[in-house]
Short mmCIF file of C-alpha atoms in Angstrom, two decimals:
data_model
loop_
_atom_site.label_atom_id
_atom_site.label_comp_id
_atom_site.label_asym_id
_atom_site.label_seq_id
_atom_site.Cartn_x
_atom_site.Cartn_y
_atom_site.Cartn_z
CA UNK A 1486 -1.91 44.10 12.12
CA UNK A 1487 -1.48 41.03 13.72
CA UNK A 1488 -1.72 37.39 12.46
CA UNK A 1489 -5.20 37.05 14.06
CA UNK A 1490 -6.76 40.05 12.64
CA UNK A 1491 -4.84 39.04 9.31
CA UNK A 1492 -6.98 35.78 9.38
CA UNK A 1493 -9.83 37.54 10.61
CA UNK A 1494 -9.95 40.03 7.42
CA UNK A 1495 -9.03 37.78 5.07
CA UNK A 1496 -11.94 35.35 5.94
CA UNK A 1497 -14.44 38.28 6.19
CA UNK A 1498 -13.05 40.15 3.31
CA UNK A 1499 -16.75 41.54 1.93
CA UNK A 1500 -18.05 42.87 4.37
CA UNK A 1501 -15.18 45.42 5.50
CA UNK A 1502 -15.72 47.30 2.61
CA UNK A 1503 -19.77 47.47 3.00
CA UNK A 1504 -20.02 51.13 3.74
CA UNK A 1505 -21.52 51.76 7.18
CA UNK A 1506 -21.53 50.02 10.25
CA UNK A 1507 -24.13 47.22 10.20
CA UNK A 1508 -25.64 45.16 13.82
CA UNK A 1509 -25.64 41.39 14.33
CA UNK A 1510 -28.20 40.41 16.66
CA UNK A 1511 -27.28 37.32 18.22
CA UNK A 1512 -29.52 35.01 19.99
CA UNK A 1513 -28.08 32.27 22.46
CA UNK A 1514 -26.94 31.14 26.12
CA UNK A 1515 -24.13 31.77 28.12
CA UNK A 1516 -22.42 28.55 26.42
CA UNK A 1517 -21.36 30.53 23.67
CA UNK A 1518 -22.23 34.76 23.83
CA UNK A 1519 -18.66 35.70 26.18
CA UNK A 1520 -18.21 39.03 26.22
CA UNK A 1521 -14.78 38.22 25.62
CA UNK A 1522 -15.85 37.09 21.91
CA UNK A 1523 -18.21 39.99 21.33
CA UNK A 1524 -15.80 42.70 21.82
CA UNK A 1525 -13.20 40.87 19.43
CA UNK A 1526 -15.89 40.16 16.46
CA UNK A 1527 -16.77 44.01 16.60
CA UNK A 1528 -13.40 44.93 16.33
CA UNK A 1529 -12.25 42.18 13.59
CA UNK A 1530 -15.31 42.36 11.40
CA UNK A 1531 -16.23 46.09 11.78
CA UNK A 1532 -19.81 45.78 13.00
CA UNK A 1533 -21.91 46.08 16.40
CA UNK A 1534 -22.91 42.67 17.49
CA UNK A 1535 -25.08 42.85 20.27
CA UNK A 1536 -26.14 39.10 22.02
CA UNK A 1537 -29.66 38.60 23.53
CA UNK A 1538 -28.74 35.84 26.35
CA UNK A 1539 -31.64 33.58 27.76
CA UNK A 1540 -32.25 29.93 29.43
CA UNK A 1541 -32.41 26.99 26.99
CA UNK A 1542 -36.13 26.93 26.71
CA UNK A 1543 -36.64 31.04 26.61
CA UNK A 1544 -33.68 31.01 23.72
CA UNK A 1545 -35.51 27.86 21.94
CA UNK A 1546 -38.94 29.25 21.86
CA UNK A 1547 -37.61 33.01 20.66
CA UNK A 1548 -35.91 31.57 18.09
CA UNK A 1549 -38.72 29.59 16.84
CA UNK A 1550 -41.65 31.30 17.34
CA UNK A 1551 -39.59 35.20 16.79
CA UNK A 1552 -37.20 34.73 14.19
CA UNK A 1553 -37.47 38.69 13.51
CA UNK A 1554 -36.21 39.24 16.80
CA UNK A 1555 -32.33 38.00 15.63
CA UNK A 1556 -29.84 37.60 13.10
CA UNK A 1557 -28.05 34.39 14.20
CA UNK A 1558 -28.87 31.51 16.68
CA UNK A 1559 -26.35 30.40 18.62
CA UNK A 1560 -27.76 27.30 20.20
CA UNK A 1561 -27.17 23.53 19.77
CA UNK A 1562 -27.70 20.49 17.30
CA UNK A 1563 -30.57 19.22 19.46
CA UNK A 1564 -32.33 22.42 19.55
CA UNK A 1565 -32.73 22.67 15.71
CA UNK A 1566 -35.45 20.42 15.25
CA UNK A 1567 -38.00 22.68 16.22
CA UNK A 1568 -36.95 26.26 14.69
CA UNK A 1569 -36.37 24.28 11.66
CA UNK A 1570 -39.98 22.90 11.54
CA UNK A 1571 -40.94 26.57 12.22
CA UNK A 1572 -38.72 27.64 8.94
CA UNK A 1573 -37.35 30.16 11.16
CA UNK A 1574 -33.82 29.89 10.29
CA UNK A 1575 -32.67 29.29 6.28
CA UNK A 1576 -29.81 26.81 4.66
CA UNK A 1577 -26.73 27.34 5.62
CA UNK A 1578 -24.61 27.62 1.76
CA UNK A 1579 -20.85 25.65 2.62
CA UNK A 1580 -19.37 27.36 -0.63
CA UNK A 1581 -20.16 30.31 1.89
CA UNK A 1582 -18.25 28.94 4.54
CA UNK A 1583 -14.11 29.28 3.62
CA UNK A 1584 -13.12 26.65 5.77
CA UNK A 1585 -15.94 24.28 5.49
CA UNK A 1586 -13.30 21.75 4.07
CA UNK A 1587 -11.04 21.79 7.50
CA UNK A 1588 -14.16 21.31 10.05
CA UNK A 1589 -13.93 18.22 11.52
CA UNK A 1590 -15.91 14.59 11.17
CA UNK A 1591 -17.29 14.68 14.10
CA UNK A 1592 -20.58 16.02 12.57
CA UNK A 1593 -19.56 15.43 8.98
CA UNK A 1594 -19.75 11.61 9.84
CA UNK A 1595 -20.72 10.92 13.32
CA UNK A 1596 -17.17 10.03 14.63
CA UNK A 1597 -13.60 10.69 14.60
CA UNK A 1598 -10.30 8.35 15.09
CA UNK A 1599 -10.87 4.50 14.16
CA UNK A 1600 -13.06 2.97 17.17
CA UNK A 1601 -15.86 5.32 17.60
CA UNK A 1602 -18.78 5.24 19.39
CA UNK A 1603 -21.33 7.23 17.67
CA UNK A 1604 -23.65 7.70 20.66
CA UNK A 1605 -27.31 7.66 20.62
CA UNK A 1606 -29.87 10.40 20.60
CA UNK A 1607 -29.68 13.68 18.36
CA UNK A 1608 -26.42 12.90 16.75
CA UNK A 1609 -25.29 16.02 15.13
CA UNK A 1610 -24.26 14.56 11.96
CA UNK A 1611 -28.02 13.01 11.42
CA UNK A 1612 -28.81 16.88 11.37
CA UNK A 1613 -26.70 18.46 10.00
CA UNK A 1614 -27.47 18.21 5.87
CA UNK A 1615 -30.70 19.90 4.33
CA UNK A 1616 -31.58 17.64 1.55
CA UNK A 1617 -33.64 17.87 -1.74
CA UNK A 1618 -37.24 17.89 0.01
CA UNK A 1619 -35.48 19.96 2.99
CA UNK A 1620 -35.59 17.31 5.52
CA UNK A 1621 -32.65 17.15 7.53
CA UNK A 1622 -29.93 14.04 7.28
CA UNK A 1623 -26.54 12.34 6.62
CA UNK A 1624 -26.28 12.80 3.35
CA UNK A 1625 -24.17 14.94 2.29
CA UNK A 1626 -25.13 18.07 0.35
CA UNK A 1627 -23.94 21.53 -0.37
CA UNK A 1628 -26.59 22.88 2.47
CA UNK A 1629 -26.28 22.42 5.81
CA UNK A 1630 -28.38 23.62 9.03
CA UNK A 1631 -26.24 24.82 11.23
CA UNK A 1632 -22.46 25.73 11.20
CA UNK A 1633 -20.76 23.07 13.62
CA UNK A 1634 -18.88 25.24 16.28
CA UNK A 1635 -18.44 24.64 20.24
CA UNK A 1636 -18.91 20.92 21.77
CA UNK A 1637 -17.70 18.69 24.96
CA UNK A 1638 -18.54 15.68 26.31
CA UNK A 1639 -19.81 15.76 29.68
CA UNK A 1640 -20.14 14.03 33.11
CA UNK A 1641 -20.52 13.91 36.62
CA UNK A 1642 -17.98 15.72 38.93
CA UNK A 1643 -17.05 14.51 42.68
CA UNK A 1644 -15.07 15.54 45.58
CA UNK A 1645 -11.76 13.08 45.46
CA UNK A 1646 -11.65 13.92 48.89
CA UNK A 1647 -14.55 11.73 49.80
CA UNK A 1648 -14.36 9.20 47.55
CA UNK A 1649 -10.91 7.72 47.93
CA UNK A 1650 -9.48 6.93 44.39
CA UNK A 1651 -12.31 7.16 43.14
CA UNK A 1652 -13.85 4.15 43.96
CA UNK A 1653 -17.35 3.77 42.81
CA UNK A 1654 -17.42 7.14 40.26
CA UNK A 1655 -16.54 5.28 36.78
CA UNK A 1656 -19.93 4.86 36.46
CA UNK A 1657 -23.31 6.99 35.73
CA UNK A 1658 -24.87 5.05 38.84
CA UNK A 1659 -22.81 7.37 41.22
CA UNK A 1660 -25.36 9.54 40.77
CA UNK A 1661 -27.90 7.23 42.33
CA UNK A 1662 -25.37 6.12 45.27
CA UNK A 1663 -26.76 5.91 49.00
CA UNK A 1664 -23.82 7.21 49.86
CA UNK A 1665 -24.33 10.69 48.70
CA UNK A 1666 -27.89 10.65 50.19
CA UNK A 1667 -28.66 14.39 50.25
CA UNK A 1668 -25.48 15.88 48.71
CA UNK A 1669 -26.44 15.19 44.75
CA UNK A 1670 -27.28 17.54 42.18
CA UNK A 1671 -28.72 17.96 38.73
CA UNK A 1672 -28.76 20.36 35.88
CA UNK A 1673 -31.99 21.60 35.80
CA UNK A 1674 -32.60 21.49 31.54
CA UNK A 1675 -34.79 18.58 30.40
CA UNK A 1676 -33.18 17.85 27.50
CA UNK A 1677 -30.04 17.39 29.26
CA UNK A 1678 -30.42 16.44 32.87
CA UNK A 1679 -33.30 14.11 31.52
CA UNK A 1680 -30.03 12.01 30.54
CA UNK A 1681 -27.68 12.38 33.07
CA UNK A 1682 -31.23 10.72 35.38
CA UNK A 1683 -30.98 8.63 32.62
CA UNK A 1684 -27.74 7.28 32.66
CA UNK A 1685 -27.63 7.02 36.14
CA UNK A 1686 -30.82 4.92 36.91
CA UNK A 1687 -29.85 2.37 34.10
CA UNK A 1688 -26.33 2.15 35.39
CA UNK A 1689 -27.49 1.21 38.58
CA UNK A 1690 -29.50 -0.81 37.69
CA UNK A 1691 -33.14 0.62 38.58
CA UNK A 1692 -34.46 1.15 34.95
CA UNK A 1693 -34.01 -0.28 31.74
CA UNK A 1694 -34.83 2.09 27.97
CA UNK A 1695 -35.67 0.64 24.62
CA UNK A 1696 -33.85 3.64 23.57
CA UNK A 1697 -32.52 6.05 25.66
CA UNK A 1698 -32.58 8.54 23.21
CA UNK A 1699 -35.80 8.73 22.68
CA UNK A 1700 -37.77 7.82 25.62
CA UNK A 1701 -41.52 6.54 25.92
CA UNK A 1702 -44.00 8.51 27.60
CA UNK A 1703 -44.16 5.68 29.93
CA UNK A 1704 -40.12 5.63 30.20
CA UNK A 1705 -40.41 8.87 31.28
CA UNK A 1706 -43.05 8.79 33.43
CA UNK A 1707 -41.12 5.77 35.23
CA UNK A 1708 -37.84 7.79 35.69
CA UNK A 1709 -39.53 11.12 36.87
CA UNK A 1710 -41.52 9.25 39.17
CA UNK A 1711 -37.88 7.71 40.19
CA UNK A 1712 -36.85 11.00 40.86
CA UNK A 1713 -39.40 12.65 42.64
CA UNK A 1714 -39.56 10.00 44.86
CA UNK A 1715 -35.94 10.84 45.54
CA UNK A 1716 -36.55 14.38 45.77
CA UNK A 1717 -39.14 13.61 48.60
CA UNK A 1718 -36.69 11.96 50.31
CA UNK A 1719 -34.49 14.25 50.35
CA UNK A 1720 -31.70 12.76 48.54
CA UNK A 1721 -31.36 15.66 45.52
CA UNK A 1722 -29.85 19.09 47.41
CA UNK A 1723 -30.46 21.07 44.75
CA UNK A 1724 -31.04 21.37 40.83
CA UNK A 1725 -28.89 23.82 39.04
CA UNK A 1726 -29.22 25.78 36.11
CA UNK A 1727 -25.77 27.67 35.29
CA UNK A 1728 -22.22 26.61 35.89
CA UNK A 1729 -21.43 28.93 38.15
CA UNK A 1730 -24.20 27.52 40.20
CA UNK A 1731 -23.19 24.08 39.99
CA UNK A 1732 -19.95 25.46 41.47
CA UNK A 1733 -21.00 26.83 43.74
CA UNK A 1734 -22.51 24.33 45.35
CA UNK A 1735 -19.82 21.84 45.53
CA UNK A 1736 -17.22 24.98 47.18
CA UNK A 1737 -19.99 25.92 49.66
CA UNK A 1738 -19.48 21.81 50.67
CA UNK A 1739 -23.27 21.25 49.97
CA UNK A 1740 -23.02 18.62 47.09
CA UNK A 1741 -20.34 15.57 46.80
CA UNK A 1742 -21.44 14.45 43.72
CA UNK A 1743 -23.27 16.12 40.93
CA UNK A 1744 -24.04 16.94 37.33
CA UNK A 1745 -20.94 19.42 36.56
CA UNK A 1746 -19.77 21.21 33.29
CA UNK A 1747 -16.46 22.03 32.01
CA UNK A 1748 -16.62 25.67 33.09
CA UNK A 1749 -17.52 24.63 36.50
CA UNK A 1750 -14.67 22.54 36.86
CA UNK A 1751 -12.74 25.08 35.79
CA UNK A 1752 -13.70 27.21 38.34
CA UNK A 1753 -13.46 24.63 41.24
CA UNK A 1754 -9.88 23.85 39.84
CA UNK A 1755 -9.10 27.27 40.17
CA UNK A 1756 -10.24 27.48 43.72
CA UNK A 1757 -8.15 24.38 44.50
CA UNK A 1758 -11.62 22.32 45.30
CA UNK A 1759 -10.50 18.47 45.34
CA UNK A 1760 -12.65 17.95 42.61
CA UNK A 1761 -12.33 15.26 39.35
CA UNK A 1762 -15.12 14.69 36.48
CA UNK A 1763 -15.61 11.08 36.27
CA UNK A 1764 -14.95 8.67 33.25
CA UNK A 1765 -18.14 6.93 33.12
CA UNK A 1766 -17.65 3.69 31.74
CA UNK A 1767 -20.83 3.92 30.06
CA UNK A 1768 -19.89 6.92 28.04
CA UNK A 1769 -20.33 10.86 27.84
CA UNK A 1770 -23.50 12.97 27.34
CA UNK A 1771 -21.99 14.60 24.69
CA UNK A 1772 -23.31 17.78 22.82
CA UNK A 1773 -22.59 20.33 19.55
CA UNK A 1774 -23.16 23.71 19.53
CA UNK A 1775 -23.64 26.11 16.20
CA UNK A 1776 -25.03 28.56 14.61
CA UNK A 1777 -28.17 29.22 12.58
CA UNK A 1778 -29.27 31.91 9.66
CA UNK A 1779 -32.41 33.73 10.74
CA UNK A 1780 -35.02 33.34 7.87
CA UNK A 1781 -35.66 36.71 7.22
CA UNK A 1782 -31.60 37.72 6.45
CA UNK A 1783 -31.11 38.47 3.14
CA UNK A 1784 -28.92 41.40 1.31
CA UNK A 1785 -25.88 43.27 2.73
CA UNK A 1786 -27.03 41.82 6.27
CA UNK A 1787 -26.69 38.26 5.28
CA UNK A 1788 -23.52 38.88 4.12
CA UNK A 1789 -21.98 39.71 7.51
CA UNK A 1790 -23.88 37.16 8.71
CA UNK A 1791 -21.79 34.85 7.04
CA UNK A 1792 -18.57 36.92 7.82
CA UNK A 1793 -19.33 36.10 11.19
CA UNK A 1794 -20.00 32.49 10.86
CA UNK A 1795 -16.42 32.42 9.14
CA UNK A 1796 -14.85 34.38 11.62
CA UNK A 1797 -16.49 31.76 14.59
CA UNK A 1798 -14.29 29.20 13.18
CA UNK A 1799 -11.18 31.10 11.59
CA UNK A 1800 -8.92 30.35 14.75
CA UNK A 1801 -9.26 33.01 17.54
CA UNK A 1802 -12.51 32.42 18.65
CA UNK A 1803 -11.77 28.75 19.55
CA UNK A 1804 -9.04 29.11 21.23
CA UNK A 1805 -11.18 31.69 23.66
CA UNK A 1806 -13.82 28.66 23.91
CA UNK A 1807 -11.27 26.16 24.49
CA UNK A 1808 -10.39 28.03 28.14
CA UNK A 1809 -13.30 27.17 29.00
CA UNK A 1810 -13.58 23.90 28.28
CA UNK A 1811 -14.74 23.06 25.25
CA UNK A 1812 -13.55 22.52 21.93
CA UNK A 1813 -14.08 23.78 18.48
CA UNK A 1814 -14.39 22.24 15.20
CA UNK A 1815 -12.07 23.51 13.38
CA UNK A 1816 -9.15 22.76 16.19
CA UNK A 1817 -6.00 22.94 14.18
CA UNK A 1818 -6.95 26.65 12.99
CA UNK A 1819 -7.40 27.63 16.86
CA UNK A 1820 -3.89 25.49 17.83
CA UNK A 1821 -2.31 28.98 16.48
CA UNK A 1822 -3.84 30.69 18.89
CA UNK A 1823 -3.44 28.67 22.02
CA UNK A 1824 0.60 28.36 24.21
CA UNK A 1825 1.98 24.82 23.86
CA UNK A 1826 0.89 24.45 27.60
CA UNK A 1827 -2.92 25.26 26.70
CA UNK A 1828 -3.05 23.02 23.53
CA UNK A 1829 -1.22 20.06 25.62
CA UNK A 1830 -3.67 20.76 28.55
CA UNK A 1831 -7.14 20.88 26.83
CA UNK A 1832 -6.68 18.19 23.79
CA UNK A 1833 -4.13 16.22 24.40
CA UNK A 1834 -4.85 14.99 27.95
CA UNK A 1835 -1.26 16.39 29.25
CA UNK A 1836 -0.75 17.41 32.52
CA UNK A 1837 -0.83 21.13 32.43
CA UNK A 1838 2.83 22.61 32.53
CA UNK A 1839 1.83 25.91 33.66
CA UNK A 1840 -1.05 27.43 35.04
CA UNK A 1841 -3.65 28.36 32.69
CA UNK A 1842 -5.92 31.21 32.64
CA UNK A 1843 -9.51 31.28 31.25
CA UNK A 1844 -11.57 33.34 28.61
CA UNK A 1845 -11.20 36.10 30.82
CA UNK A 1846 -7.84 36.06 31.57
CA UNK A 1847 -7.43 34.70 35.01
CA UNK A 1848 -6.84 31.13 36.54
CA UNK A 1849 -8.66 28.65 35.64
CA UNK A 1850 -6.27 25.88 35.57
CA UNK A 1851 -3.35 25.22 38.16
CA UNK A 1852 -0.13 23.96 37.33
CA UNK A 1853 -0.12 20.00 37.49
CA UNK A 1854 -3.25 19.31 37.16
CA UNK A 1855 -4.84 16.69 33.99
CA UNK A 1856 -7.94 16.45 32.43
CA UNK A 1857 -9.40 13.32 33.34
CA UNK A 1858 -10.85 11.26 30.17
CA UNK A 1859 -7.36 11.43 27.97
CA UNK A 1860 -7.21 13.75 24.80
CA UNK A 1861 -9.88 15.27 22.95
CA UNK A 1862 -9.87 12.43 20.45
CA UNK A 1863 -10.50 9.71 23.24
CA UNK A 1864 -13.19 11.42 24.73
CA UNK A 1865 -14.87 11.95 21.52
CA UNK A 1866 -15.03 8.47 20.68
CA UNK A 1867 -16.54 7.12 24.39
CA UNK A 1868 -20.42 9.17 23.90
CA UNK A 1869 -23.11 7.11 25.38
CA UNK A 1870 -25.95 9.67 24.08
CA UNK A 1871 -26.27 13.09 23.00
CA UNK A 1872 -28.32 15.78 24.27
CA UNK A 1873 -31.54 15.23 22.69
CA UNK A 1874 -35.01 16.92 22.27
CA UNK A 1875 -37.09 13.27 22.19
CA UNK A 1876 -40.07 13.03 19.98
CA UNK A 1877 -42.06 13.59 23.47
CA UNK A 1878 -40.10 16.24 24.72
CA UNK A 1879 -43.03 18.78 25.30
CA UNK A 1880 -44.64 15.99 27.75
CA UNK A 1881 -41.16 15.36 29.36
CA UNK A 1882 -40.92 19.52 29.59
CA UNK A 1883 -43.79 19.29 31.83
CA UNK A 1884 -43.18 16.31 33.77
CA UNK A 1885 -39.62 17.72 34.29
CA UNK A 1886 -41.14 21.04 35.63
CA UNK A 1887 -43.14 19.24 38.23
CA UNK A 1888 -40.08 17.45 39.06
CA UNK A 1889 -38.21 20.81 40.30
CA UNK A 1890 -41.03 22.88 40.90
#
């Protein structure tokens, strides 16, 4: 047995010796449900875990309005406020969780290291305890909502090649730059790309928000108006939905500058694209990922539920996420798992000293190359806002669907 199905049956202990072979149903995006992580979490925790894989909004409305339908949700801090007003998932109990003490303050608190900058929006940590009248907050209890897992702080990416040094992309208002007339993009989710428009019209200057985490119905109105007048224009080439997509459209030379996750940096890196993600000056769009109890587990089933909320953070599983991009919050467990080159690449800013595969086992990252934004502990305390569901996000859902048609 190795060390990391060692930790793996230590941490799951209970339900090895269940008799049977019980199924996880697991409800999420592409974020989170790898194959790569599905496979292992079978073989480590003795079960069939099978992972029901949707859009943002398709995953968000199952899991409020279907809560039969799955076991856990696998979604993100900013996507709990509805299932939870829906009492389709249940407390989360930490004397459950075996490592609860070693997961980080970044939702605990709202910030780690000593100058942070807490961000606004759906800051995970304002959502993360259930309290006495099971409203969700900051103070701390022995119930929590969802188990903090996967999380990143994202940008813009842009072709170095065009922009020399990268003069004029330390700032969201790239996005809105004349120069890229017809070669932008943006990530076609409202409760994300909402901000990235966001960002980038205040940064340049075109809007101002009395908060932009939490927009007006005339706020909105103002920005998607912005934007479709834009779009008319032609000046938006495309909005995208998945990484690979957003990839895509920077290798096929169609967008200079765009919205961009981790993972589709990672695959632009690997096809030597000259491609950076900018430092905005203003701050990330950060988000959290987790995951949820469905409300109807109870028994032997909730057990392995919680077996496989332990295992998520027990080390392994992190380190797979990490190769893509993003990082975990329990990080020192996942360190174990993870070469000296990987661990110096992805959280401490270092140049990479190899080249470094991804989740699936083939290059991602080429030898040389640095994550722009410093270590994982700068770039967690530079977040602007958070990925948010706004109290008028149904009206912005509909405003933002008329938007990209």
């Amino acid at each position: 047995m190795n060390k990391h199905q060692s930790v793996a049956k230590n941490l799951a202990a209970p339900a090895l010796h269940l008799a049977g072979r019980p199924r996880l149903r697991v409800l999420g995006t592409a974020i989170s449900l790898l194959e790569e992580l599905r496979l292992q979490a079978e073989d480590d925790l003795g079960i069939d875990v099978t992972f029901d894989n949707n859009d943002f909004l398709t995953t968000q409305f199952k899991a409020a309005r279907e809560p039969e339908t799955y076991d856990i949700y696998d979604q993100c801090f900013h996507n709990l406020d509805i299932v939870w007003h829906w009492r389709a998932i249940q407390p989360i109990d930490t004397q459950r969780i075996v490592l609860w003490d070693e997961v980080n303050d970044l939702t605990k608190t709202g910030h780690i290291g000593p100058n942070p900058r807490m961000g606004l929006g759906d800051v995970p940590a304002r959502k993360l305890f259930v309290q006495p009248n099971l409203a969700l907050g900051d103070t701390p209890s022995r119930f929590i909502s969802m188990l903090p897992t996967t999380h990143n702080f994202d940008s813009f990416a842009y072709r170095t090649d065009l922009a020399t040094n990268g003069v004029g992309m330390h700032s969201w208002g790239a996005l809105f730059d004349e120069r890229w007339a017809g070669r932008v993009a943006l990530v076609d989710e409202p409760a994300i790309g909402i901000f990235d428009a966001a960002l980038a019209a205040q940064a340049a200057g075109l809007m101002s928000f009395d908060d932009i985490g939490n927009m007006s119905v005339q706020e909105i109105d103002q920005l998607i108006d912005l934007l479709e007048e834009r779009k008319k224009a032609g000046f938006f080439r495309d909005f995208w939905k998945t990484a690979e997509d957003a990839a895509r459209l920077m290798i096929a030379g169609e967008t200079s500058v765009q919205s961009m996750w981790s993972p589709g940096i990672g695959i632009l890196n690997s096809k030597g694209s000259p491609v950076e993600q900018a430092v905005p000056a203003e701050g990330y769009r950060a988000w959290h990922g987790g995951l949820c109890l469905s409300k109807h587990l109870s028994g032997r089933l909730l057990d392995v539920a919680y077996d496989y909320l332990n295992w998520w953070i027990s080390g392994w599983p992190g380190a797979v996420v990490a190769r893509q991009g993003y990082y975990i919050s329990t990080p020192q467990r996942s360190r174990q798992f993870m070469t000296q080159a990987e661990w110096d690449y992805w959280y401490e800013g270092a140049a990479a000293s190899e080249d470094l595969p991804g989740p699936d086992g083939q290059l991602r990252i080429r030898k040389g190359s640095v994550r722009s934004g410093g270590s994982y502990w700068q770039r967690a305390n530079c977040i602007a806002v958070w990925n948010t569901t706004m109290d008028e996000h149904n009206y912005l859902v509909r405003r933002w669907m008329q938007l990209v048609g």
